[in-house]
CSV table of C-alpha atoms and ligand atoms in Angstrom, one decimal:
chain,number,residue,atom,x,y,z
M,21,MET,CA,-13.6,-13.1,-18.5
M,22,GLU,CA,-14.8,-17.3,-17.0
M,23,ASN,CA,-13.7,-16.1,-13.3
M,24,TYR,CA,-14.9,-12.6,-14.2
M,25,LYS,CA,-17.2,-11.4,-11.3
M,26,PRO,CA,-18.7,-8.0,-11.8
M,27,ASP,CA,-19.8,-6.5,-8.8
M,28,PRO,CA,-20.4,-2.4,-9.1
M,29,VAL,CA,-22.2,-1.7,-5.2
M,30,PHE,CA,-20.0,1.8,-4.6
M,31,GLU,CA,-22.8,3.0,-7.4
M,32,LYS,CA,-25.7,1.8,-4.9
M,33,LEU,CA,-24.2,4.0,-2.3
M,34,GLY,CA,-25.0,6.7,-4.7
M,35,LEU,CA,-28.2,9.4,-3.2
M,36,ASP,CA,-28.3,12.0,-5.3
M,37,ASN,CA,-26.5,11.5,-8.5
M,38,GLY,CA,-24.1,10.2,-7.3
M,39,ALA,CA,-23.8,12.8,-3.5
M,40,PRO,CA,-22.8,12.9,-1.4
M,41,PHE,CA,-19.9,10.2,-1.9
M,42,TYR,CA,-18.6,11.0,-6.0
M,43,ASP,CA,-19.3,12.9,-9.5
M,44,PRO,CA,-19.9,11.0,-12.4
M,45,VAL,CA,-16.7,11.6,-14.5
M,46,THR,CA,-15.0,11.2,-17.4
M,47,ALA,CA,-12.0,9.7,-18.9
M,48,ALA,CA,-9.2,12.0,-20.6
M,49,ALA,CA,-9.0,11.3,-24.1
M,50,PHE,CA,-5.1,10.2,-24.7
M,51,PRO,CA,-3.1,10.6,-28.0
M,52,ASP,CA,-1.4,7.9,-27.2
M,53,HIS,CA,-1.0,4.1,-25.5
M,54,THR,CA,1.5,2.1,-24.5
M,55,VAL,CA,1.2,-1.1,-22.1
M,56,ARG,CA,4.2,-0.8,-20.3
M,57,TYR,CA,3.6,-2.5,-17.3
M,58,ARG,CA,0.2,-5.5,-16.7
M,59,ASN,CA,0.0,-7.0,-14.5
M,60,GLN,CA,-1.1,-10.8,-15.7
M,61,ARG,CA,-0.9,-12.8,-12.0
M,62,TRP,CA,-3.6,-10.0,-10.7
M,63,ALA,CA,-5.5,-9.5,-14.1
M,64,GLU,CA,-5.7,-13.3,-14.3
M,65,LYS,CA,-7.4,-14.4,-9.9
M,66,VAL,CA,-10.2,-11.6,-11.5
M,67,GLY,CA,-11.5,-13.3,-14.4
M,68,LEU,CA,-9.4,-10.7,-16.9
M,69,GLY,CA,-6.3,-12.7,-17.7
M,70,ASP,CA,-7.3,-13.8,-21.1
M,71,LEU,CA,-7.8,-9.5,-22.7
M,72,SER,CA,-6.1,-8.9,-25.9
M,73,GLU,CA,-4.0,-5.8,-25.8
M,74,GLU,CA,-6.9,-4.2,-27.3
M,75,GLY,CA,-9.2,-5.0,-24.9
M,76,TRP,CA,-6.3,-4.3,-21.7
M,77,VAL,CA,-5.9,-0.6,-23.5
M,78,SER,CA,-9.8,-0.2,-24.6
M,79,HIS,CA,-10.5,-0.7,-20.3
M,80,PHE,CA,-7.6,0.4,-19.1
M,81,GLY,CA,-6.6,2.9,-21.4
M,82,ARG,CA,-9.7,4.8,-23.0
M,83,PHE,CA,-11.8,3.1,-20.4
M,84,GLU,CA,-14.8,1.8,-22.3
M,85,PRO,CA,-16.8,0.1,-19.3
M,86,LEU,CA,-16.4,-3.4,-17.7
M,87,PRO,CA,-19.0,-5.4,-19.4
M,88,ASP,CA,-22.2,-5.3,-16.6
M,89,ASN,CA,-19.9,-2.4,-14.1
M,90,LEU,CA,-20.1,0.5,-13.8
M,91,GLN,CA,-21.1,2.7,-16.7
M,92,ALA,CA,-18.9,6.3,-16.5
M,93,PRO,CA,-16.3,6.1,-13.9
M,94,VAL,CA,-16.7,8.0,-10.4
M,95,ALA,CA,-14.4,10.3,-8.5
M,96,ILE,CA,-14.7,9.9,-4.8
M,97,ARG,CA,-15.4,13.0,-2.7
M,98,TYR,CA,-13.1,12.8,0.5
M,99,HIS,CA,-11.3,15.5,2.8
M,100,GLY,CA,-8.5,15.0,4.9
M,101,HIS,CA,-5.6,16.2,6.8
M,102,GLN,CA,-2.3,16.6,5.2
M,103,PHE,CA,1.3,17.3,7.2
M,104,ARG,CA,-1.9,18.3,10.1
M,105,SER,CA,-3.8,20.6,8.5
M,106,TYR,CA,-7.3,19.8,7.4
M,107,ASN,CA,-8.1,20.5,3.2
M,108,PRO,CA,-11.4,20.7,2.5
M,109,ASP,CA,-11.2,21.1,-1.2
M,110,ILE,CA,-9.1,17.6,-2.2
M,111,GLY,CA,-10.8,14.5,-3.8
M,112,ASP,CA,-10.9,11.8,-6.3
M,113,GLY,CA,-8.6,15.0,-8.4
M,114,ARG,CA,-6.1,12.7,-11.3
M,115,GLY,CA,-7.7,9.4,-10.4
M,116,PHE,CA,-11.8,7.2,-10.5
M,117,LEU,CA,-13.5,4.1,-9.5
M,118,PHE,CA,-13.5,3.0,-12.9
M,119,ALA,CA,-15.3,-1.0,-12.6
M,120,GLN,CA,-15.6,-3.3,-8.9
M,121,LEU,CA,-14.8,-7.1,-9.0
M,122,ARG,CA,-14.5,-9.9,-7.0
M,123,ASP,CA,-11.9,-12.8,-6.6
M,124,GLU,CA,-11.2,-15.6,-6.5
M,125,GLN,CA,-12.0,-16.2,-3.0
M,126,ASN,CA,-15.0,-13.3,-3.5
M,127,ARG,CA,-13.9,-10.2,-1.7
M,128,LEU,CA,-14.3,-6.7,-3.4
M,129,LEU,CA,-12.3,-5.7,-5.0
M,130,ASP,CA,-11.9,-1.7,-6.9
M,131,LEU,CA,-9.9,-0.4,-10.6
M,132,GLY,CA,-8.8,2.6,-10.1
M,133,THR,CA,-6.9,5.1,-11.9
M,134,LYS,CA,-4.0,7.8,-10.9
M,135,GLY,CA,-4.2,10.0,-13.8
M,136,SER,CA,-6.7,9.4,-16.0
M,137,GLY,CA,-7.6,13.7,-16.3
M,138,LYS,CA,-9.5,16.3,-14.4
M,139,THR,CA,-12.4,15.8,-12.5
M,140,PRO,CA,-14.2,18.6,-10.0
M,141,TYR,CA,-11.7,18.2,-7.5
M,142,SER,CA,-8.0,18.8,-9.0
M,143,ARG,CA,-8.4,22.2,-8.0
M,144,PHE,CA,-4.9,23.8,-9.7
M,145,GLY,CA,-4.1,20.5,-11.0
M,146,ASP,CA,-4.0,19.1,-14.5
M,147,GLY,CA,-5.8,15.4,-13.2
M,148,ARG,CA,-2.2,13.5,-14.5
M,149,LEU,CA,-0.1,12.0,-13.4
M,150,THR,CA,4.2,11.5,-14.9
M,151,LEU,CA,5.3,8.7,-16.2
M,152,LYS,CA,8.4,8.2,-13.7
M,153,GLY,CA,5.4,8.0,-11.6
M,154,GLY,CA,3.7,4.8,-12.5
M,155,VAL,CA,7.4,3.4,-12.6
M,156,ARG,CA,8.3,3.9,-9.1
M,157,GLU,CA,4.2,2.8,-8.3
M,158,VAL,CA,4.8,-0.2,-10.2
M,159,LEU,CA,7.7,-0.6,-7.9
M,160,ALA,CA,6.6,-0.1,-5.0
M,161,THR,CA,3.7,-2.3,-4.6
M,162,GLU,CA,5.4,-4.9,-6.4
M,163,MET,CA,7.9,-5.3,-4.0
M,164,LEU,CA,5.6,-4.1,-1.3
M,165,GLU,CA,3.8,-7.5,-2.0
M,166,ALA,CA,6.6,-9.9,-1.7
M,167,GLN,CA,7.3,-8.7,1.1
M,168,GLY,CA,4.1,-9.5,2.1
M,169,VAL,CA,3.2,-6.5,3.2
M,170,TYR,CA,-0.5,-5.9,2.9
M,171,THR,CA,-1.2,-3.4,0.4
M,172,SER,CA,-2.9,-2.4,-3.2
M,173,LYS,CA,-2.1,-3.6,-6.3
M,174,THR,CA,-0.9,-2.0,-9.0
M,175,PHE,CA,-2.9,-3.5,-12.4
M,176,SER,CA,-1.9,-1.6,-15.1
M,177,LEU,CA,0.0,1.3,-16.5
M,178,ILE,CA,0.3,2.5,-20.4
M,179,GLU,CA,2.5,5.9,-21.4
M,180,THR,CA,0.0,7.7,-22.8
M,181,GLY,CA,1.5,10.6,-24.9
M,182,GLU,CA,1.7,13.4,-23.3
M,183,LYS,CA,3.5,16.2,-22.0
M,184,LEU,CA,3.9,17.0,-18.5
M,185,TYR,CA,5.1,20.0,-16.6
M,186,ARG,CA,5.9,19.5,-13.3
M,187,GLU,CA,8.6,21.2,-10.4
M,188,ASP,CA,9.9,18.2,-9.4
M,189,GLU,CA,11.3,16.2,-12.2
M,190,PRO,CA,12.9,17.5,-15.3
M,191,SER,CA,10.6,18.5,-17.4
M,192,PRO,CA,8.5,18.2,-19.9
M,193,ALA,CA,7.5,14.4,-18.5
M,194,ARG,CA,6.3,11.6,-19.8
M,195,SER,CA,2.6,11.2,-18.6
M,196,ALA,CA,1.2,7.5,-18.3
M,197,VAL,CA,-2.2,6.8,-17.2
M,198,LEU,CA,-2.7,3.9,-13.9
M,199,VAL,CA,-4.9,1.2,-13.2
M,200,ARG,CA,-4.7,0.3,-8.9
M,201,LEU,CA,-6.6,-3.2,-8.3
M,202,SER,CA,-8.0,-2.6,-4.8
M,203,HIS,CA,-10.1,-3.7,-1.2
M,204,SER,CA,-11.6,-0.5,-1.2
M,205,HIS,CA,-11.2,3.6,-1.2
M,206,VAL,CA,-12.9,4.2,1.3
M,207,ARG,CA,-10.7,6.6,2.6
M,208,PHE,CA,-10.6,8.0,6.3
M,209,GLY,CA,-10.9,11.5,4.4
M,210,ALA,CA,-14.7,10.2,3.2
M,211,PHE,CA,-15.3,10.2,6.6
M,212,GLN,CA,-13.9,13.6,7.7
M,213,ARG,CA,-15.7,15.5,4.8
M,214,LEU,CA,-19.5,14.0,5.5
M,215,ALA,CA,-18.6,15.1,9.2
M,216,TYR,CA,-17.8,18.2,7.8
M,217,GLU,CA,-20.7,18.3,6.1
M,218,LYS,CA,-23.0,16.5,9.2
M,219,ASN,CA,-24.4,14.1,7.5
M,220,ASP,CA,-25.0,11.3,9.9
M,221,GLU,CA,-26.4,9.9,7.4
M,222,ALA,CA,-24.8,9.3,4.6
M,223,ILE,CA,-22.2,8.9,7.8
M,224,ALA,CA,-24.1,5.3,8.4
M,225,ALA,CA,-24.6,4.9,4.9
M,226,LEU,CA,-20.7,4.6,4.3
M,227,VAL,CA,-20.5,2.3,7.5
M,228,ASP,CA,-22.9,0.0,6.7
M,229,TYR,CA,-21.1,-0.7,2.9
M,230,CYS,CA,-18.2,-0.9,5.1
M,231,ILE,CA,-18.6,-3.3,7.6
M,232,GLU,CA,-20.7,-5.2,4.8
M,233,GLN,CA,-17.9,-5.2,1.8
M,234,PHE,CA,-14.3,-6.0,3.8
M,235,TYR,CA,-15.7,-6.8,7.5
M,236,PRO,CA,-19.1,-9.1,7.6
M,237,ALA,CA,-18.4,-10.5,10.8
M,238,LEU,CA,-19.7,-7.1,12.3
M,239,ALA,CA,-23.4,-7.7,9.9
M,240,GLY,CA,-24.9,-8.0,13.3
M,241,LYS,CA,-23.9,-5.1,15.1
M,242,GLU,CA,-26.7,-2.2,16.1
M,243,GLY,CA,-26.5,1.5,16.3
M,244,GLU,CA,-23.3,2.7,18.1
M,245,ASP,CA,-21.9,-0.6,18.6
M,246,ARG,CA,-21.4,-0.8,15.1
M,247,ILE,CA,-19.8,2.4,14.6
M,248,LEU,CA,-17.5,1.5,17.3
M,249,SER,CA,-16.8,-2.1,16.2
M,250,LEU,CA,-16.2,-0.8,12.3
M,251,PHE,CA,-12.6,2.2,14.3
M,252,GLU,CA,-12.3,-1.0,16.6
M,253,LYS,CA,-11.5,-2.9,13.2
M,254,ALA,CA,-9.7,0.6,11.6
M,255,VAL,CA,-7.3,0.7,14.8
M,256,GLN,CA,-6.3,-2.6,14.3
M,257,HIS,CA,-5.3,-2.9,9.9
M,258,THR,CA,-3.7,0.6,10.6
M,259,ALA,CA,-1.1,-0.8,13.6
M,260,GLN,CA,-0.3,-4.0,11.5
M,261,LEU,CA,-0.5,-2.0,8.2
M,262,ALA,CA,2.2,0.1,10.1
M,263,ALA,CA,4.4,-2.4,11.5
M,264,GLN,CA,4.0,-4.0,8.2
M,265,TRP,CA,6.0,-0.8,6.6
M,266,MET,CA,8.8,-1.3,9.9
M,267,ALA,CA,9.3,-4.6,8.5
M,268,ALA,CA,9.8,-4.4,5.2
M,269,GLY,CA,12.6,-1.2,6.0
M,270,PHE,CA,9.5,0.8,3.9
M,271,VAL,CA,8.6,5.1,4.4
M,272,HIS,CA,5.3,5.4,2.7
M,273,GLY,CA,5.9,9.7,2.7
M,274,VAL,CA,2.6,11.2,2.8
M,275,LEU,CA,0.4,10.1,5.3
M,276,ASN,CA,-2.5,12.4,4.9
M,277,THR,CA,-6.1,11.4,6.5
M,278,ASP,CA,-6.8,10.8,2.2
M,279,ASN,CA,-4.0,8.3,2.4
M,280,MET,CA,-5.4,6.1,5.0
M,281,ASN,CA,-7.8,3.0,3.5
M,282,VAL,CA,-10.0,1.9,6.3
M,283,THR,CA,-9.3,-1.9,5.7
M,284,GLY,CA,-5.7,-0.8,6.4
M,285,GLU,CA,-4.5,-1.3,3.0
M,286,SER,CA,-1.1,0.2,2.1
M,287,PHE,CA,-2.3,2.6,-0.9
M,288,ASP,CA,-1.2,5.7,-2.9
M,289,TYR,CA,2.9,5.2,-3.5
M,290,GLY,CA,4.1,9.3,-4.2
M,291,PRO,CA,7.3,9.3,-2.7
M,292,TRP,CA,8.1,6.5,-1.2
M,293,ARG,CA,11.3,5.2,0.1
M,294,PHE,CA,13.1,2.4,1.7
M,295,ALA,CA,15.0,2.8,4.6
M,296,PRO,CA,19.5,2.4,3.8
M,297,ILE,CA,19.1,1.8,7.6
M,298,ALA,CA,16.8,1.9,10.7
M,299,ASP,CA,17.6,5.0,11.2
M,300,PRO,CA,14.2,6.3,12.8
M,301,SER,CA,14.5,9.5,11.3
M,302,PHE,CA,14.6,8.7,8.2
M,303,THR,CA,12.2,10.3,5.3
M,304,ALA,CA,11.2,10.2,2.6
M,305,ALA,CA,9.4,13.2,0.6
M,306,TYR,CA,11.6,15.5,0.2
M,307,PHE,CA,8.6,18.3,1.1
M,308,ASP,CA,8.4,16.8,5.1
M,309,GLN,CA,11.0,19.3,6.5
M,310,THR,CA,9.7,17.9,9.9
M,311,GLY,CA,10.3,13.9,9.6
M,312,LEU,CA,6.4,14.5,10.5
M,313,TYR,CA,6.2,10.9,8.2
M,314,ALA,CA,9.7,9.5,9.0
M,315,PHE,CA,10.3,5.6,8.7
M,316,GLY,CA,10.3,5.5,13.2
M,317,ARG,CA,6.8,7.6,13.4
M,318,GLN,CA,4.4,5.7,10.6
M,319,ALA,CA,3.2,4.1,13.7
M,320,GLU,CA,2.4,7.4,15.5
M,321,ALA,CA,1.3,8.5,12.4
M,322,GLY,CA,-1.3,6.8,11.5
M,323,ALA,CA,-2.5,6.8,15.2
M,324,TRP,CA,-3.2,10.2,14.5
M,325,ASN,CA,-5.1,9.1,11.7
M,326,LEU,CA,-7.0,7.2,13.5
M,327,ALA,CA,-7.9,10.6,16.1
M,328,GLN,CA,-9.4,11.7,12.9
M,329,LEU,CA,-11.2,8.8,11.5
M,330,GLY,CA,-12.9,8.8,15.8
M,331,GLY,CA,-13.3,12.8,15.9
M,332,ALA,CA,-15.5,12.4,12.3
M,333,LEU,CA,-17.5,8.9,13.4
M,334,SER,CA,-18.4,10.5,17.4
M,335,LEU,CA,-21.1,12.6,14.8
M,336,LEU,CA,-22.6,9.0,15.4
M,337,ALA,CA,-21.3,7.0,18.7
M,338,PRO,CA,-19.9,7.9,22.2
M,339,VAL,CA,-16.5,10.2,21.8
M,340,GLU,CA,-15.3,7.9,24.7
M,341,ALA,CA,-16.0,4.6,23.7
M,342,LEU,CA,-13.9,5.9,20.5
M,343,ASN,CA,-11.0,6.9,22.4
M,344,GLU,CA,-10.5,3.6,24.5
M,345,ALA,CA,-11.0,1.9,21.5
M,346,LEU,CA,-8.3,4.3,20.0
M,347,ARG,CA,-6.8,3.3,22.8
M,348,LEU,CA,-6.3,-0.6,21.4
M,349,PHE,CA,-3.9,0.5,18.8
M,350,SER,CA,-0.5,0.1,21.7
M,351,PRO,CA,-1.4,-3.8,22.1
M,352,ALA,CA,-2.6,-3.8,18.6
M,353,TYR,CA,0.8,-2.1,16.9
M,354,GLU,CA,3.0,-4.2,19.9
M,355,GLU,CA,1.6,-7.9,19.3
M,356,ALA,CA,1.6,-6.7,15.0
M,357,MET,CA,5.9,-5.8,14.9
M,358,SER,CA,6.0,-9.8,17.0
M,359,ASP,CA,3.8,-11.2,14.0
M,360,ALA,CA,5.5,-8.7,11.5
M,361,PHE,CA,9.3,-9.4,12.2
M,362,PHE,CA,9.4,-12.9,13.2
M,363,ARG,CA,7.5,-13.5,8.7
M,364,ARG,CA,9.8,-11.6,7.9
M,365,LEU,CA,13.3,-13.8,9.7
M,366,GLY,CA,11.5,-16.6,8.4
M,367,LEU,CA,10.6,-17.6,11.9
M,368,ARG,CA,7.8,-18.7,14.1
M,369,ARG,CA,6.0,-16.8,17.1
M,370,ALA,CA,7.6,-18.3,20.2
M,371,GLY,CA,5.4,-16.3,23.3
M,372,GLU,CA,5.6,-13.1,25.6
M,373,GLY,CA,9.0,-12.8,25.2
M,374,ASP,CA,8.8,-12.3,21.1
M,375,PHE,CA,8.0,-7.9,21.1
M,376,ALA,CA,11.2,-7.6,23.4
M,377,PHE,CA,13.1,-9.1,21.2
M,378,VAL,CA,12.0,-7.0,18.0
M,379,THR,CA,13.0,-4.0,20.4
M,380,ASN,CA,15.9,-5.1,21.1
M,381,PHE,CA,16.7,-6.2,17.5
M,382,LEU,CA,15.7,-2.7,16.3
M,383,ARG,CA,17.9,-1.4,18.8
M,384,TRP,CA,20.9,-3.1,17.3
M,385,MET,CA,20.1,-2.0,13.9
M,386,THR,CA,19.9,1.3,14.5
M,387,GLU,CA,23.1,1.7,16.6
M,388,THR,CA,25.0,-0.7,14.5
M,389,GLY,CA,23.9,0.7,10.8
M,390,ALA,CA,23.1,-2.8,9.8
M,391,PRO,CA,21.8,-2.8,5.7
M,392,TYR,CA,18.5,-3.6,6.6
M,393,GLU,CA,17.2,-5.7,4.0
M,394,ARG,CA,20.7,-8.0,4.2
M,395,VAL,CA,20.0,-8.9,7.5
M,396,PHE,CA,16.7,-10.2,6.8
M,397,PHE,CA,18.4,-12.1,3.8
M,398,ASP,CA,21.2,-13.0,5.8
M,399,TRP,CA,19.5,-14.7,8.9
M,400,PHE,CA,16.3,-16.3,7.5
M,401,CYS,CA,14.7,-18.7,9.5
M,402,GLY,CA,17.8,-18.0,12.4
M,403,SER,CA,19.7,-21.1,13.2
M,404,ALA,CA,18.8,-22.6,10.0
M,405,SER,CA,21.3,-19.9,8.0
M,406,GLU,CA,24.4,-19.3,11.0
M,407,ASP,CA,26.5,-20.7,7.7
M,408,ARG,CA,24.6,-18.0,4.9
M,409,ALA,CA,25.2,-15.7,7.6
M,410,SER,CA,28.7,-16.3,8.4
M,411,GLN,CA,29.5,-16.1,4.6
M,412,SER,CA,28.0,-12.4,4.5
M,413,PRO,CA,30.1,-9.5,4.1
M,414,ALA,CA,28.3,-8.3,6.8
M,415,ALA,CA,29.6,-10.9,8.8
M,416,GLU,CA,32.1,-9.4,11.5
M,417,LEU,CA,29.2,-6.8,12.3
M,418,TYR,CA,27.2,-11.2,13.5
M,419,ALA,CA,30.5,-11.4,15.0
M,420,GLN,CA,30.3,-8.7,17.6
M,421,ASP,CA,29.4,-8.9,21.5
M,422,LYS,CA,26.6,-7.1,21.4
M,423,PHE,CA,25.1,-9.2,18.8
M,424,SER,CA,25.5,-12.5,21.1
M,425,GLU,CA,22.3,-11.6,22.6
M,426,ILE,CA,20.2,-11.4,18.9
M,427,ARG,CA,21.9,-14.4,17.6
M,428,ASP,CA,21.3,-16.3,20.5
M,429,ALA,CA,17.5,-15.4,19.8
M,430,LEU,CA,17.5,-15.8,16.9
M,431,SER,CA,18.5,-19.0,17.3
M,432,SER,CA,17.1,-20.2,20.0
M,433,ALA,CA,13.2,-19.4,17.3
M,434,ALA,CA,11.4,-22.1,15.6
M,435,PRO,CA,12.5,-21.8,11.9
M,436,ASP,CA,8.9,-21.8,9.6
M,437,ARG,CA,9.1,-23.3,6.3
M,438,PRO,CA,12.6,-23.8,6.9
M,439,GLU,CA,12.5,-25.2,2.6
M,440,ARG,CA,12.2,-21.7,1.5
M,441,LEU,CA,15.5,-21.5,1.9
M,442,ALA,CA,16.8,-24.1,-0.4
M,443,ARG,CA,15.3,-21.7,-3.1
M,444,ASP,CA,17.9,-20.5,-5.6
M,445,TYR,CA,16.8,-16.4,-4.5
M,446,PHE,CA,18.8,-17.3,-0.8
M,447,LYS,CA,21.8,-19.1,-2.6
M,448,GLY,CA,22.3,-15.9,-4.4
M,449,ALA,CA,24.6,-13.6,-3.0
M,450,LYS,CA,22.5,-10.8,-1.7
M,451,PRO,CA,18.8,-9.9,-1.2
M,452,CYS,CA,16.1,-7.7,-3.7
M,453,THR,CA,16.3,-4.7,-2.2
M,454,MET,CA,14.5,-1.4,-4.2
M,455,LEU,CA,16.5,1.3,-1.8
M,456,ILE,CA,16.7,5.3,-3.6
M,457,ASP,CA,20.1,4.6,-6.6
M,458,GLU,CA,18.1,1.4,-8.1
M,459,VAL,CA,15.1,3.2,-8.3
M,460,GLU,CA,16.8,6.3,-10.2
M,461,ALA,CA,19.4,3.5,-12.1
M,462,ILE,CA,15.8,2.0,-13.4
M,463,TRP,CA,14.4,4.6,-14.6
M,464,ALA,CA,17.3,6.2,-16.3
M,465,PRO,CA,17.4,4.0,-18.6
M,466,ILE,CA,14.1,4.8,-20.1
M,467,ALA,CA,14.6,8.1,-19.7
M,468,ASP,CA,17.3,8.5,-21.4
M,469,GLU,CA,16.7,5.5,-24.6
M,470,ASP,CA,13.5,3.8,-23.3
M,471,ASP,CA,15.2,0.8,-22.8
M,472,TRP,CA,13.3,-1.6,-20.1
M,473,SER,CA,15.6,-4.2,-20.0
M,474,ALA,CA,15.8,-2.7,-16.2
M,475,PHE,CA,13.2,-2.5,-15.4
M,476,ARG,CA,11.6,-6.0,-16.1
M,477,ALA,CA,15.5,-7.9,-14.8
M,478,LYS,CA,13.6,-5.6,-10.9
M,479,LEU,CA,10.9,-7.2,-11.1
M,480,GLU,CA,11.8,-10.9,-12.2
M,481,GLU,CA,13.6,-10.4,-8.9
M,482,ILE,CA,11.2,-9.1,-7.4
M,483,GLY,CA,9.0,-12.8,-8.7
M,484,ARG,CA,11.8,-14.7,-7.0
M,485,LEU,CA,11.3,-12.9,-3.9
M,486,ARG,CA,8.1,-13.1,-3.9
M,487,GLU,CA,7.9,-16.8,-4.5
M,488,ALA,CA,10.8,-17.5,-1.9
M,489,LEU,CA,9.5,-16.5,0.8
M,490,GLY,CA,6.2,-17.8,0.0
M,491,PHE,CA,3.8,-15.3,1.8
M,492,ASP,CA,0.0,-15.5,1.6
M,493,ALA,CA,-0.6,-12.0,1.3
M,494,SER,CA,-4.8,-13.6,1.9
M,495,ARG,CA,-3.8,-14.0,5.5
M,496,PHE,CA,-4.0,-9.9,5.9
M,497,ILE,CA,-7.9,-9.7,4.5
M,498,PRO,CA,-9.9,-8.3,6.9
T,22,AMP,P1,-1.7,12.6,-3.1
T,22,AMP,O1,-0.6,13.3,-2.0
T,22,AMP,O2,-0.9,12.1,-4.6
T,22,AMP,O3,-2.6,11.9,-2.4
T,22,AMP,O4,-2.6,13.5,-3.9
T,22,AMP,C1,-3.2,14.8,-3.2
T,22,AMP,C2,-4.9,15.6,-4.0
T,22,AMP,O5,-4.1,15.8,-4.7
T,22,AMP,C3,-5.5,14.7,-3.9
T,22,AMP,O6,-6.5,15.3,-3.5
T,22,AMP,C4,-5.6,13.8,-5.2
T,22,AMP,O7,-6.1,13.9,-6.2
T,22,AMP,C5,-5.5,15.9,-5.6
T,22,AMP,N1,-3.5,15.5,-8.0
T,22,AMP,C6,-2.2,15.4,-6.3
T,22,AMP,N2,-1.1,15.1,-8.0
T,22,AMP,C7,-2.9,16.0,-9.0
T,22,AMP,C8,-2.7,16.4,-9.8
T,22,AMP,N3,-1.2,16.5,-11.1
T,22,AMP,N4,-3.7,17.0,-10.9
T,22,AMP,C9,-5.0,16.6,-10.3
T,22,AMP,N5,-5.1,16.5,-9.0
T,22,AMP,C10,-3.8,16.7,-7.8
T,23,MG,MG1,-3.7,10.6,-2.4
């Protein structure tokens, strides 16, 4: 535990036994603990890599406190707009903050749970997570991290031996508890709850916490400027996140304000899906009947959520100035779309025309129904992949006239680190994808025969993708 740096700072926020930010809770006692996933790569980065299997289970299955860390877990308080209706009854209903620590770069990280038992916010729920839900969160986080999306990581998944009843899964369903590693769990909804309670003092304290821990460059700001500058950061980083989802072909599915983090980090993966093609109306959640959170509407959802965060912050800063900050969203999104698409295409940004290229590229993808991930794979590093692209099963699409303008743009852009094309990943016949049929095909043998080989094979394949792309996740840290 040489690099283990505990730093339970969230605890210090609590004024009166946690109020108004959190409530101390206890973890459920589970009948069984079988480790199904251990994120050794990230465990090492936070100094927990040398825990024995027994130690791992005692901390991430039984939630015995880590040394010098939170002595009792805390359920974080928040409200939120769910599908645009305000819900004042939510909060950490099946999770809690378990520990806080610093990584190799000294960034503060939370270890938070999902499925760890009931809390004061469980309402009608059982406080549990299904094993399938846990497996899906592992797959989403691994894939997004590899694609360079600023995302929480899944740290641990332990099967817990209970039977759960769910409407959307064959029941009884197997149970699990997941631990997530995340750059804070300060949701937009945390500010909304404090505004609902008209607790100006607590809003100011939470703003201070965010600035100190995540945006230390803003430390010198005072008064209203502190609030406004934090809001501007949230605007910028939410725009970046929406752009990164687009470039990954990812649909989060439930972009409620309680699922949005002020650090702009993507987290809480439920009914997510990757889009097979660039269909703006592609929807992930079966309960999203109007397509509110469809693929092409994620930026709009982010902006709407930011307006609610701005509303909460308007208790401490003038509305006009907050609205002005919100107007930064569109230009930030355009810039972030260019960054994200060029990066995923292995190209260097050229300049002014970049966003126009991204728009044309996406229009072509939508019109032709080109397989999403395949196009990024075939054209990685632009001109350096011309030969590879001509051998692709999608080559016919690339031979059409309507592709010529895009081909020209791809060819004239400078490849970024083209040596990455020498990796085995790019010599393979197809890109690593995570479409819904593949997710189901990974789950089926686990459900039928407790066979985890397809799951493990997929994680190895994603590892090859991650290493081939070589994106530096730390670039996205605030
Ligand atoms: P989500 O849509 O997963 O972000 O969850 C929305 C709210 O419902 C959060 O407050 C969760 O803690 C709560 N919740 C979801 N599932 C359960 C469950 N099985 N038991 C208790 N609370 C839950
Ligand atoms: Mg949530």
